[in-house]
Amino acid sequence: MLLGLLAALALAWPAAAEFPDKPIRIMAPYAPGGNIDVTARIVADKLKDVLGVTVLVENKAGASGMIGSDVIARSAPDGYNLLVSANSMVDIPAIYGNAPYDWRTAFQPISHIQAVPGVILVTPSSPIKTLAEFIKIGIDKPNALTIADSGVGTTNHIIEVLLSAGSGAQYTLVHYKGSGQASIDVIAGQVPAQIDQVNSALPYIKAGKLRALAVTADRRLAELPDVPTVKELGIKGLEDFTYATYTGLFGPAKMPPAVLKKLNEAMVKVMTDPAVVKRFADLTAEARPSTPEELAALLDKEDRQVVPLIKKLGIKAE
């Protein structure tokens, strides 16, 4: 009789819902329209089909992404509150020095999403024809060449720092508030060189308004087949040089393994969907899913490679 009662209770008790059974929020911790926001919306648009639930994108900008990221760090680790962020997750706390969380313990990596490399640019009339000449000027005449970038601590600034650290070349850096005005001033001849994201610079390169010396990708880009990578040129100290703005999907730390597995598998489907691959390719970005461990390894590499330079050079938010 007791067994019968227990069986009846088991049938009456509602089964635990399988993840996901309600809408998922993806936080884009920057203003609408930028790389992170666009990336989050492309992912959300396909993820809803794969998981069969509504996936909403929320923007909460401020403190170079730390405000929105902190919201997710403090959320329940149940898979319904996610974050799209970039390698700036590692760099920005070192630059600001007052992050409300420790990125190493606050977040659970889920999957890499996409990567956008940088490009080294000069004006079409510049006497600098190759990256080797660009580096030689920085060695022979320290700080004589001025380079524009999109702001302190941005990927473009980090590329400049890493190029100098690897080659020994030194430049005068001009930090703009965004790459748009930087490009305008370089095109106008007010600044002789620039480092930018490929997707931002590509229209100017195609129009002949800027000339690309090299890209920081690990292989040549289909959109710029005649532009070499930094590492293929074999310049001393830069033989293995690659760097990109890469984005990934994260959740709060201590997510249940089954939920993490479900989200990672869903992201692999999203990021290998031909329509998604094309949407990112149209933005000069390469779709690259990964395991959680591979994304964590990218962050660790950023921490080892870039953060010591940020601290050594005293790079601080303006």
PDB file of C-alpha atoms in Angstrom:
ATOM      1  CA  MET A   1       0.000   0.000   0.000  1.00  0.00           C
ATOM      2  CA  LEU A   2       2.860   2.352   0.872  1.00  0.00           C
ATOM      3  CA  LEU A   3       4.551   1.619  -2.443  1.00  0.00           C
ATOM      4  CA  GLY A   4       1.309   2.394  -4.223  1.00  0.00           C
ATOM      5  CA  LEU A   5       0.999   5.714  -2.414  1.00  0.00           C
ATOM      6  CA  LEU A   6       4.585   6.666  -3.276  1.00  0.00           C
ATOM      7  CA  ALA A   7       3.979   5.778  -6.910  1.00  0.00           C
ATOM      8  CA  ALA A   8       0.860   7.936  -6.981  1.00  0.00           C
ATOM      9  CA  LEU A   9       2.743  10.846  -5.421  1.00  0.00           C
ATOM     10  CA  ALA A  10       5.522  10.485  -7.996  1.00  0.00           C
ATOM     11  CA  LEU A  11       2.993  10.654 -10.807  1.00  0.00           C
ATOM     12  CA  ALA A  12       1.293  13.663  -9.255  1.00  0.00           C
ATOM     13  CA  TRP A  13       4.556  15.582  -8.641  1.00  0.00           C
ATOM     14  CA  PRO A  14       5.509  17.659 -11.679  1.00  0.00           C
ATOM     15  CA  ALA A  15       8.687  16.550 -13.442  1.00  0.00           C
ATOM     16  CA  ALA A  16      11.618  18.935 -13.357  1.00  0.00           C
ATOM     17  CA  ALA A  17      11.526  21.120 -16.434  1.00  0.00           C
ATOM     18  CA  GLU A  18      14.258  20.474 -18.957  1.00  0.00           C
ATOM     19  CA  PHE A  19      16.473  23.444 -19.793  1.00  0.00           C
ATOM     20  CA  PRO A  20      15.479  25.732 -21.406  1.00  0.00           C
ATOM     21  CA  ASP A  21      11.788  26.256 -20.749  1.00  0.00           C
ATOM     22  CA  LYS A  22      11.616  30.066 -20.600  1.00  0.00           C
ATOM     23  CA  PRO A  23      13.188  33.075 -22.350  1.00  0.00           C
ATOM     24  CA  ILE A  24      16.959  33.563 -22.256  1.00  0.00           C
ATOM     25  CA  ARG A  25      18.581  36.973 -21.849  1.00  0.00           C
ATOM     26  CA  ILE A  26      21.878  37.820 -23.532  1.00  0.00           C
ATOM     27  CA  MET A  27      23.568  40.907 -22.140  1.00  0.00           C
ATOM     28  CA  ALA A  28      25.462  43.109 -24.595  1.00  0.00           C
ATOM     29  CA  PRO A  29      27.350  45.417 -22.199  1.00  0.00           C
ATOM     30  CA  TYR A  30      27.913  48.180 -24.757  1.00  0.00           C
ATOM     31  CA  ALA A  31      25.751  50.608 -26.709  1.00  0.00           C
ATOM     32  CA  PRO A  32      23.594  49.339 -29.606  1.00  0.00           C
ATOM     33  CA  GLY A  33      25.187  49.145 -33.034  1.00  0.00           C
ATOM     34  CA  GLY A  34      28.727  48.196 -32.046  1.00  0.00           C
ATOM     35  CA  ASN A  35      30.605  44.935 -32.570  1.00  0.00           C
ATOM     36  CA  ILE A  36      29.394  43.316 -29.332  1.00  0.00           C
ATOM     37  CA  ASP A  37      25.764  44.312 -29.865  1.00  0.00           C
ATOM     38  CA  VAL A  38      25.678  43.128 -33.482  1.00  0.00           C
ATOM     39  CA  THR A  39      27.353  39.863 -32.507  1.00  0.00           C
ATOM     40  CA  ALA A  40      24.871  39.243 -29.688  1.00  0.00           C
ATOM     41  CA  ARG A  41      21.904  39.826 -31.999  1.00  0.00           C
ATOM     42  CA  ILE A  42      23.190  37.497 -34.703  1.00  0.00           C
ATOM     43  CA  VAL A  43      23.685  34.776 -32.093  1.00  0.00           C
ATOM     44  CA  ALA A  44      20.317  35.393 -30.419  1.00  0.00           C
ATOM     45  CA  ASP A  45      18.481  35.277 -33.736  1.00  0.00           C
ATOM     46  CA  LYS A  46      19.691  31.732 -34.452  1.00  0.00           C
ATOM     47  CA  LEU A  47      19.941  30.467 -30.869  1.00  0.00           C
ATOM     48  CA  LYS A  48      16.184  30.881 -30.418  1.00  0.00           C
ATOM     49  CA  ASP A  49      15.620  28.457 -33.298  1.00  0.00           C
ATOM     50  CA  VAL A  50      18.114  25.920 -31.972  1.00  0.00           C
ATOM     51  CA  LEU A  51      16.838  25.989 -28.379  1.00  0.00           C
ATOM     52  CA  GLY A  52      13.173  26.630 -29.147  1.00  0.00           C
ATOM     53  CA  VAL A  53      12.747  29.553 -26.746  1.00  0.00           C
ATOM     54  CA  THR A  54      12.780  33.334 -27.012  1.00  0.00           C
ATOM     55  CA  VAL A  55      16.290  34.813 -26.766  1.00  0.00           C
ATOM     56  CA  LEU A  56      16.395  38.522 -25.988  1.00  0.00           C
ATOM     57  CA  VAL A  57      19.349  40.924 -26.187  1.00  0.00           C
ATOM     58  CA  GLU A  58      19.684  43.610 -23.528  1.00  0.00           C
ATOM     59  CA  ASN A  59      22.105  46.542 -23.746  1.00  0.00           C
ATOM     60  CA  LYS A  60      23.559  48.011 -20.572  1.00  0.00           C
ATOM     61  CA  ALA A  61      26.540  50.184 -21.445  1.00  0.00           C
ATOM     62  CA  GLY A  62      28.995  51.812 -19.074  1.00  0.00           C
ATOM     63  CA  ALA A  63      32.541  51.546 -17.690  1.00  0.00           C
ATOM     64  CA  SER A  64      33.774  49.889 -20.908  1.00  0.00           C
ATOM     65  CA  GLY A  65      31.443  46.930 -20.497  1.00  0.00           C
ATOM     66  CA  MET A  66      31.909  46.320 -16.777  1.00  0.00           C
ATOM     67  CA  ILE A  67      28.440  47.483 -15.676  1.00  0.00           C
ATOM     68  CA  GLY A  68      26.495  45.106 -17.886  1.00  0.00           C
ATOM     69  CA  SER A  69      28.969  42.298 -17.268  1.00  0.00           C
ATOM     70  CA  ASP A  70      28.529  42.698 -13.513  1.00  0.00           C
ATOM     71  CA  VAL A  71      24.772  42.215 -13.897  1.00  0.00           C
ATOM     72  CA  ILE A  72      25.402  38.774 -15.371  1.00  0.00           C
ATOM     73  CA  ALA A  73      28.117  37.936 -12.845  1.00  0.00           C
ATOM     74  CA  ARG A  74      25.530  38.457 -10.103  1.00  0.00           C
ATOM     75  CA  SER A  75      22.747  36.525 -11.882  1.00  0.00           C
ATOM     76  CA  ALA A  76      21.620  33.006 -11.090  1.00  0.00           C
ATOM     77  CA  PRO A  77      23.861  30.493 -12.897  1.00  0.00           C
ATOM     78  CA  ASP A  78      20.909  28.687 -14.461  1.00  0.00           C
ATOM     79  CA  GLY A  79      21.628  29.365 -18.133  1.00  0.00           C
ATOM     80  CA  TYR A  80      18.956  32.023 -18.578  1.00  0.00           C
ATOM     81  CA  ASN A  81      21.294  34.998 -18.122  1.00  0.00           C
ATOM     82  CA  LEU A  82      24.187  35.093 -20.572  1.00  0.00           C
ATOM     83  CA  LEU A  83      26.830  37.576 -21.684  1.00  0.00           C
ATOM     84  CA  VAL A  84      28.544  38.358 -24.973  1.00  0.00           C
ATOM     85  CA  SER A  85      31.932  39.883 -24.272  1.00  0.00           C
ATOM     86  CA  ALA A  86      35.389  40.149 -25.793  1.00  0.00           C
ATOM     87  CA  ASN A  87      39.044  39.934 -24.793  1.00  0.00           C
ATOM     88  CA  SER A  88      38.462  43.367 -23.279  1.00  0.00           C
ATOM     89  CA  MET A  89      36.926  41.362 -20.418  1.00  0.00           C
ATOM     90  CA  VAL A  90      40.533  40.713 -19.378  1.00  0.00           C
ATOM     91  CA  ASP A  91      42.127  44.005 -20.401  1.00  0.00           C
ATOM     92  CA  ILE A  92      39.604  46.569 -19.135  1.00  0.00           C
ATOM     93  CA  PRO A  93      39.791  45.608 -15.427  1.00  0.00           C
ATOM     94  CA  ALA A  94      43.573  45.995 -15.612  1.00  0.00           C
ATOM     95  CA  ILE A  95      43.176  49.423 -17.220  1.00  0.00           C
ATOM     96  CA  TYR A  96      40.485  50.682 -14.849  1.00  0.00           C
ATOM     97  CA  GLY A  97      41.826  48.916 -11.762  1.00  0.00           C
ATOM     98  CA  ASN A  98      38.432  48.778 -10.057  1.00  0.00           C
ATOM     99  CA  ALA A  99      36.399  46.000 -11.659  1.00  0.00           C
ATOM    100  CA  PRO A 100      33.427  44.900  -9.516  1.00  0.00           C
ATOM    101  CA  TYR A 101      34.272  41.255 -10.216  1.00  0.00           C
ATOM    102  CA  ASP A 102      37.210  38.940 -10.880  1.00  0.00           C
ATOM    103  CA  TRP A 103      36.704  37.727 -14.446  1.00  0.00           C
ATOM    104  CA  ARG A 104      38.578  34.513 -13.611  1.00  0.00           C
ATOM    105  CA  THR A 105      35.967  33.404 -11.083  1.00  0.00           C
ATOM    106  CA  ALA A 106      32.842  35.387 -12.019  1.00  0.00           C
ATOM    107  CA  PHE A 107      32.083  33.878 -15.425  1.00  0.00           C
ATOM    108  CA  GLN A 108      31.745  30.500 -17.109  1.00  0.00           C
ATOM    109  CA  PRO A 109      33.031  30.448 -20.717  1.00  0.00           C
ATOM    110  CA  ILE A 110      30.577  28.706 -23.055  1.00  0.00           C
ATOM    111  CA  SER A 111      31.859  29.150 -26.625  1.00  0.00           C
ATOM    112  CA  HIS A 112      33.978  31.395 -28.794  1.00  0.00           C
ATOM    113  CA  ILE A 113      31.868  33.288 -31.349  1.00  0.00           C
ATOM    114  CA  GLN A 114      33.945  35.269 -33.834  1.00  0.00           C
ATOM    115  CA  ALA A 115      37.214  37.106 -34.322  1.00  0.00           C
ATOM    116  CA  VAL A 116      38.048  40.370 -36.106  1.00  0.00           C
ATOM    117  CA  PRO A 117      41.763  41.072 -36.716  1.00  0.00           C
ATOM    118  CA  GLY A 118      43.453  44.443 -36.884  1.00  0.00           C
ATOM    119  CA  VAL A 119      45.077  46.155 -39.844  1.00  0.00           C
ATOM    120  CA  ILE A 120      48.056  48.540 -40.035  1.00  0.00           C
ATOM    121  CA  LEU A 121      47.275  51.485 -42.295  1.00  0.00           C
ATOM    122  CA  VAL A 122      48.942  54.461 -43.944  1.00  0.00           C
ATOM    123  CA  THR A 123      47.767  57.065 -46.420  1.00  0.00           C
ATOM    124  CA  PRO A 124      48.013  56.102 -50.111  1.00  0.00           C
ATOM    125  CA  SER A 125      50.665  58.776 -50.659  1.00  0.00           C
ATOM    126  CA  SER A 126      52.819  57.607 -47.749  1.00  0.00           C
ATOM    127  CA  PRO A 127      56.451  56.775 -48.571  1.00  0.00           C
ATOM    128  CA  ILE A 128      56.059  53.753 -46.256  1.00  0.00           C
ATOM    129  CA  LYS A 129      55.338  50.863 -48.587  1.00  0.00           C
ATOM    130  CA  THR A 130      55.793  47.813 -46.357  1.00  0.00           C
ATOM    131  CA  LEU A 131      55.444  46.764 -42.721  1.00  0.00           C
ATOM    132  CA  ALA A 132      59.211  46.241 -42.600  1.00  0.00           C
ATOM    133  CA  GLU A 133      59.699  49.932 -43.429  1.00  0.00           C
ATOM    134  CA  PHE A 134      57.052  50.868 -40.861  1.00  0.00           C
ATOM    135  CA  ILE A 135      58.905  48.930 -38.162  1.00  0.00           C
ATOM    136  CA  LYS A 136      62.340  50.207 -39.259  1.00  0.00           C
ATOM    137  CA  ILE A 137      61.222  53.826 -38.844  1.00  0.00           C
ATOM    138  CA  GLY A 138      60.039  53.041 -35.323  1.00  0.00           C
ATOM    139  CA  ILE A 139      63.445  51.531 -34.504  1.00  0.00           C
ATOM    140  CA  ASP A 140      65.717  54.041 -36.255  1.00  0.00           C
ATOM    141  CA  LYS A 141      63.687  57.124 -35.283  1.00  0.00           C
ATOM    142  CA  PRO A 142      61.818  56.372 -32.038  1.00  0.00           C
ATOM    143  CA  ASN A 143      58.506  58.243 -31.702  1.00  0.00           C
ATOM    144  CA  ALA A 144      58.990  60.053 -35.030  1.00  0.00           C
ATOM    145  CA  LEU A 145      55.987  58.302 -36.602  1.00  0.00           C
ATOM    146  CA  THR A 146      52.529  59.090 -35.204  1.00  0.00           C
ATOM    147  CA  ILE A 147      49.798  56.443 -35.158  1.00  0.00           C
ATOM    148  CA  ALA A 148      46.076  57.026 -34.590  1.00  0.00           C
ATOM    149  CA  ASP A 149      43.894  54.529 -32.752  1.00  0.00           C
ATOM    150  CA  SER A 150      40.366  54.337 -31.357  1.00  0.00           C
ATOM    151  CA  GLY A 151      41.149  54.926 -27.688  1.00  0.00           C
ATOM    152  CA  VAL A 152      43.148  53.884 -24.652  1.00  0.00           C
ATOM    153  CA  GLY A 153      42.854  50.165 -23.970  1.00  0.00           C
ATOM    154  CA  THR A 154      41.079  49.331 -27.220  1.00  0.00           C
ATOM    155  CA  THR A 155      42.210  46.406 -29.333  1.00  0.00           C
ATOM    156  CA  ASN A 156      43.858  48.845 -31.723  1.00  0.00           C
ATOM    157  CA  HIS A 157      45.891  50.353 -28.891  1.00  0.00           C
ATOM    158  CA  ILE A 158      46.850  46.882 -27.637  1.00  0.00           C
ATOM    159  CA  ILE A 159      48.102  45.962 -31.127  1.00  0.00           C
ATOM    160  CA  GLU A 160      50.367  49.034 -31.102  1.00  0.00           C
ATOM    161  CA  VAL A 161      51.724  48.082 -27.691  1.00  0.00           C
ATOM    162  CA  LEU A 162      52.372  44.484 -28.753  1.00  0.00           C
ATOM    163  CA  LEU A 163      54.064  45.525 -32.009  1.00  0.00           C
ATOM    164  CA  SER A 164      56.404  47.796 -30.067  1.00  0.00           C
ATOM    165  CA  ALA A 165      57.092  45.167 -27.419  1.00  0.00           C
ATOM    166  CA  GLY A 166      57.927  42.525 -30.018  1.00  0.00           C
ATOM    167  CA  SER A 167      59.986  44.589 -32.448  1.00  0.00           C
ATOM    168  CA  GLY A 168      61.457  47.314 -30.255  1.00  0.00           C
ATOM    169  CA  ALA A 169      59.934  50.018 -32.473  1.00  0.00           C
ATOM    170  CA  GLN A 170      58.535  53.116 -30.762  1.00  0.00           C
ATOM    171  CA  TYR A 171      55.780  55.400 -31.988  1.00  0.00           C
ATOM    172  CA  THR A 172      53.827  58.434 -30.849  1.00  0.00           C
ATOM    173  CA  LEU A 173      50.263  57.292 -30.224  1.00  0.00           C
ATOM    174  CA  VAL A 174      47.204  59.504 -30.631  1.00  0.00           C
ATOM    175  CA  HIS A 175      44.117  58.098 -28.906  1.00  0.00           C
ATOM    176  CA  TYR A 176      40.790  59.078 -30.448  1.00  0.00           C
ATOM    177  CA  LYS A 177      37.332  58.374 -29.068  1.00  0.00           C
ATOM    178  CA  GLY A 178      36.459  55.837 -31.733  1.00  0.00           C
ATOM    179  CA  SER A 179      38.033  54.785 -35.003  1.00  0.00           C
ATOM    180  CA  GLY A 180      35.784  56.919 -37.220  1.00  0.00           C
ATOM    181  CA  GLN A 181      37.405  60.273 -36.446  1.00  0.00           C
ATOM    182  CA  ALA A 182      40.828  58.661 -36.421  1.00  0.00           C
ATOM    183  CA  SER A 183      40.294  57.434 -39.979  1.00  0.00           C
ATOM    184  CA  ILE A 184      39.040  60.852 -41.094  1.00  0.00           C
ATOM    185  CA  ASP A 185      42.193  62.539 -39.795  1.00  0.00           C
ATOM    186  CA  VAL A 186      44.502  59.951 -41.366  1.00  0.00           C
ATOM    187  CA  ILE A 187      42.726  60.244 -44.710  1.00  0.00           C
ATOM    188  CA  ALA A 188      43.059  64.031 -44.457  1.00  0.00           C
ATOM    189  CA  GLY A 189      46.795  63.676 -43.858  1.00  0.00           C
ATOM    190  CA  GLN A 190      46.752  65.066 -40.313  1.00  0.00           C
ATOM    191  CA  VAL A 191      48.101  61.766 -38.948  1.00  0.00           C
ATOM    192  CA  PRO A 192      50.297  59.538 -41.129  1.00  0.00           C
ATOM    193  CA  ALA A 193      49.271  56.088 -39.876  1.00  0.00           C
ATOM    194  CA  GLN A 194      46.518  54.189 -38.099  1.00  0.00           C
ATOM    195  CA  ILE A 195      45.761  50.812 -36.582  1.00  0.00           C
ATOM    196  CA  ASP A 196      42.122  49.785 -36.822  1.00  0.00           C
ATOM    197  CA  GLN A 197      39.785  46.794 -36.953  1.00  0.00           C
ATOM    198  CA  VAL A 198      39.565  45.316 -40.432  1.00  0.00           C
ATOM    199  CA  ASN A 199      35.782  45.610 -40.542  1.00  0.00           C
ATOM    200  CA  SER A 200      35.950  49.352 -39.785  1.00  0.00           C
ATOM    201  CA  ALA A 201      38.795  50.062 -42.211  1.00  0.00           C
ATOM    202  CA  LEU A 202      37.727  47.875 -45.133  1.00  0.00           C
ATOM    203  CA  PRO A 203      35.492  50.464 -46.865  1.00  0.00           C
ATOM    204  CA  TYR A 204      38.349  53.009 -46.821  1.00  0.00           C
ATOM    205  CA  ILE A 205      40.821  50.429 -48.109  1.00  0.00           C
ATOM    206  CA  LYS A 206      38.477  49.372 -50.914  1.00  0.00           C
ATOM    207  CA  ALA A 207      37.908  53.017 -51.844  1.00  0.00           C
ATOM    208  CA  GLY A 208      41.650  53.675 -52.025  1.00  0.00           C
ATOM    209  CA  LYS A 209      41.561  56.184 -49.177  1.00  0.00           C
ATOM    210  CA  LEU A 210      43.810  54.104 -46.902  1.00  0.00           C
ATOM    211  CA  ARG A 211      46.519  51.574 -47.739  1.00  0.00           C
ATOM    212  CA  ALA A 212      46.907  48.386 -45.717  1.00  0.00           C
ATOM    213  CA  LEU A 213      50.443  47.257 -44.868  1.00  0.00           C
ATOM    214  CA  ALA A 214      49.535  44.079 -42.979  1.00  0.00           C
ATOM    215  CA  VAL A 215      46.760  42.373 -41.040  1.00  0.00           C
ATOM    216  CA  THR A 216      47.127  40.800 -37.602  1.00  0.00           C
ATOM    217  CA  ALA A 217      45.191  37.646 -38.510  1.00  0.00           C
ATOM    218  CA  ASP A 218      46.706  34.168 -38.481  1.00  0.00           C
ATOM    219  CA  ARG A 219      46.159  33.860 -42.249  1.00  0.00           C
ATOM    220  CA  ARG A 220      45.378  36.158 -45.160  1.00  0.00           C
ATOM    221  CA  LEU A 221      41.835  37.457 -45.407  1.00  0.00           C
ATOM    222  CA  ALA A 222      39.582  36.686 -48.361  1.00  0.00           C
ATOM    223  CA  GLU A 223      38.550  40.350 -48.454  1.00  0.00           C
ATOM    224  CA  LEU A 224      42.208  41.507 -48.656  1.00  0.00           C
ATOM    225  CA  PRO A 225      44.049  38.678 -50.422  1.00  0.00           C
ATOM    226  CA  ASP A 226      46.998  40.867 -51.408  1.00  0.00           C
ATOM    227  CA  VAL A 227      47.654  42.132 -47.874  1.00  0.00           C
ATOM    228  CA  PRO A 228      50.138  39.972 -45.925  1.00  0.00           C
ATOM    229  CA  THR A 229      49.797  38.922 -42.323  1.00  0.00           C
ATOM    230  CA  VAL A 230      52.314  40.310 -39.849  1.00  0.00           C
ATOM    231  CA  LYS A 231      53.689  36.892 -39.007  1.00  0.00           C
ATOM    232  CA  GLU A 232      54.257  35.758 -42.606  1.00  0.00           C
ATOM    233  CA  LEU A 233      56.663  38.676 -43.170  1.00  0.00           C
ATOM    234  CA  GLY A 234      59.194  37.201 -40.735  1.00  0.00           C
ATOM    235  CA  ILE A 235      60.152  40.493 -39.081  1.00  0.00           C
ATOM    236  CA  LYS A 236      62.407  39.926 -36.093  1.00  0.00           C
ATOM    237  CA  GLY A 237      60.373  39.670 -32.923  1.00  0.00           C
ATOM    238  CA  LEU A 238      57.079  39.424 -34.814  1.00  0.00           C
ATOM    239  CA  GLU A 239      57.437  35.961 -36.360  1.00  0.00           C
ATOM    240  CA  ASP A 240      54.413  34.599 -34.460  1.00  0.00           C
ATOM    241  CA  PHE A 241      52.455  37.832 -34.149  1.00  0.00           C
ATOM    242  CA  THR A 242      48.662  37.543 -34.308  1.00  0.00           C
ATOM    243  CA  TYR A 243      45.971  39.504 -32.507  1.00  0.00           C
ATOM    244  CA  ALA A 244      42.247  39.995 -32.917  1.00  0.00           C
ATOM    245  CA  THR A 245      39.188  41.228 -31.142  1.00  0.00           C
ATOM    246  CA  TYR A 246      37.443  37.969 -30.339  1.00  0.00           C
ATOM    247  CA  THR A 247      34.028  37.597 -28.794  1.00  0.00           C
ATOM    248  CA  GLY A 248      32.582  34.766 -26.757  1.00  0.00           C
ATOM    249  CA  LEU A 249      29.436  33.679 -24.953  1.00  0.00           C
ATOM    250  CA  PHE A 250      29.614  33.468 -21.168  1.00  0.00           C
ATOM    251  CA  GLY A 251      27.362  32.698 -18.248  1.00  0.00           C
ATOM    252  CA  PRO A 252      27.750  33.245 -14.508  1.00  0.00           C
ATOM    253  CA  ALA A 253      30.179  30.938 -12.730  1.00  0.00           C
ATOM    254  CA  LYS A 254      28.965  27.606 -11.292  1.00  0.00           C
ATOM    255  CA  MET A 255      26.535  26.761 -14.079  1.00  0.00           C
ATOM    256  CA  PRO A 256      25.249  23.161 -13.901  1.00  0.00           C
ATOM    257  CA  PRO A 257      27.309  20.911 -16.210  1.00  0.00           C
ATOM    258  CA  ALA A 258      24.200  19.739 -18.074  1.00  0.00           C
ATOM    259  CA  VAL A 259      23.145  23.331 -18.807  1.00  0.00           C
ATOM    260  CA  LEU A 260      26.666  24.260 -19.932  1.00  0.00           C
ATOM    261  CA  LYS A 261      26.759  21.222 -22.239  1.00  0.00           C
ATOM    262  CA  LYS A 262      23.369  22.095 -23.735  1.00  0.00           C
ATOM    263  CA  LEU A 263      24.397  25.695 -24.389  1.00  0.00           C
ATOM    264  CA  ASN A 264      27.754  24.745 -25.896  1.00  0.00           C
ATOM    265  CA  GLU A 265      26.165  22.198 -28.224  1.00  0.00           C
ATOM    266  CA  ALA A 266      23.601  24.794 -29.262  1.00  0.00           C
ATOM    267  CA  MET A 267      26.346  27.331 -29.973  1.00  0.00           C
ATOM    268  CA  VAL A 268      28.222  24.872 -32.180  1.00  0.00           C
ATOM    269  CA  LYS A 269      25.040  24.505 -34.245  1.00  0.00           C
ATOM    270  CA  VAL A 270      24.579  28.270 -34.359  1.00  0.00           C
ATOM    271  CA  MET A 271      28.149  29.066 -35.336  1.00  0.00           C
ATOM    272  CA  THR A 272      28.358  26.411 -38.058  1.00  0.00           C
ATOM    273  CA  ASP A 273      25.052  27.402 -39.675  1.00  0.00           C
ATOM    274  CA  PRO A 274      25.905  28.660 -43.203  1.00  0.00           C
ATOM    275  CA  ALA A 275      23.675  31.725 -42.850  1.00  0.00           C
ATOM    276  CA  VAL A 276      25.395  32.737 -39.593  1.00  0.00           C
ATOM    277  CA  VAL A 277      28.850  32.115 -41.054  1.00  0.00           C
ATOM    278  CA  LYS A 278      27.946  34.363 -43.999  1.00  0.00           C
ATOM    279  CA  ARG A 279      26.536  37.114 -41.781  1.00  0.00           C
ATOM    280  CA  PHE A 280      29.804  37.283 -39.871  1.00  0.00           C
ATOM    281  CA  ALA A 281      31.876  37.011 -43.054  1.00  0.00           C
ATOM    282  CA  ASP A 282      29.991  40.000 -44.428  1.00  0.00           C
ATOM    283  CA  LEU A 283      31.226  41.876 -41.348  1.00  0.00           C
ATOM    284  CA  THR A 284      34.814  40.735 -42.026  1.00  0.00           C
ATOM    285  CA  ALA A 285      34.625  38.423 -39.026  1.00  0.00           C
ATOM    286  CA  GLU A 286      35.302  34.704 -38.861  1.00  0.00           C
ATOM    287  CA  ALA A 287      32.777  32.521 -37.061  1.00  0.00           C
ATOM    288  CA  ARG A 288      34.608  30.138 -34.739  1.00  0.00           C
ATOM    289  CA  PRO A 289      32.774  27.995 -32.177  1.00  0.00           C
ATOM    290  CA  SER A 290      34.828  26.347 -29.451  1.00  0.00           C
ATOM    291  CA  THR A 291      34.696  24.293 -26.310  1.00  0.00           C
ATOM    292  CA  PRO A 292      34.431  26.145 -22.984  1.00  0.00           C
ATOM    293  CA  GLU A 293      38.017  25.122 -22.278  1.00  0.00           C
ATOM    294  CA  GLU A 294      39.299  26.604 -25.529  1.00  0.00           C
ATOM    295  CA  LEU A 295      37.616  29.943 -24.812  1.00  0.00           C
ATOM    296  CA  ALA A 296      39.058  29.918 -21.294  1.00  0.00           C
ATOM    297  CA  ALA A 297      42.517  29.289 -22.781  1.00  0.00           C
ATOM    298  CA  LEU A 298      42.151  32.378 -25.007  1.00  0.00           C
ATOM    299  CA  LEU A 299      41.388  34.498 -21.942  1.00  0.00           C
ATOM    300  CA  ASP A 300      44.350  33.032 -20.096  1.00  0.00           C
ATOM    301  CA  LYS A 301      46.614  33.867 -23.044  1.00  0.00           C
ATOM    302  CA  GLU A 302      45.302  37.456 -23.034  1.00  0.00           C
ATOM    303  CA  ASP A 303      46.026  37.655 -19.318  1.00  0.00           C
ATOM    304  CA  ARG A 304      49.605  36.416 -19.758  1.00  0.00           C
ATOM    305  CA  GLN A 305      50.393  38.385 -22.921  1.00  0.00           C
ATOM    306  CA  VAL A 306      48.618  41.722 -22.575  1.00  0.00           C
ATOM    307  CA  VAL A 307      47.904  42.505 -18.915  1.00  0.00           C
ATOM    308  CA  PRO A 308      51.610  42.597 -17.884  1.00  0.00           C
ATOM    309  CA  LEU A 309      52.222  45.171 -20.651  1.00  0.00           C
ATOM    310  CA  ILE A 310      49.236  47.244 -19.516  1.00  0.00           C
ATOM    311  CA  LYS A 311      50.660  47.329 -16.015  1.00  0.00           C
ATOM    312  CA  LYS A 312      54.267  47.854 -17.111  1.00  0.00           C
ATOM    313  CA  LEU A 313      53.365  50.788 -19.339  1.00  0.00           C
ATOM    314  CA  GLY A 314      50.913  52.245 -16.852  1.00  0.00           C
ATOM    315  CA  ILE A 315      48.023  52.303 -19.324  1.00  0.00           C
ATOM    316  CA  LYS A 316      45.034  53.879 -17.571  1.00  0.00           C
ATOM    317  CA  ALA A 317      41.548  54.941 -18.616  1.00  0.00           C
ATOM    318  CA  GLU A 318      41.355  58.559 -19.687  1.00  0.00           C
TER     319      GLU A 318
END
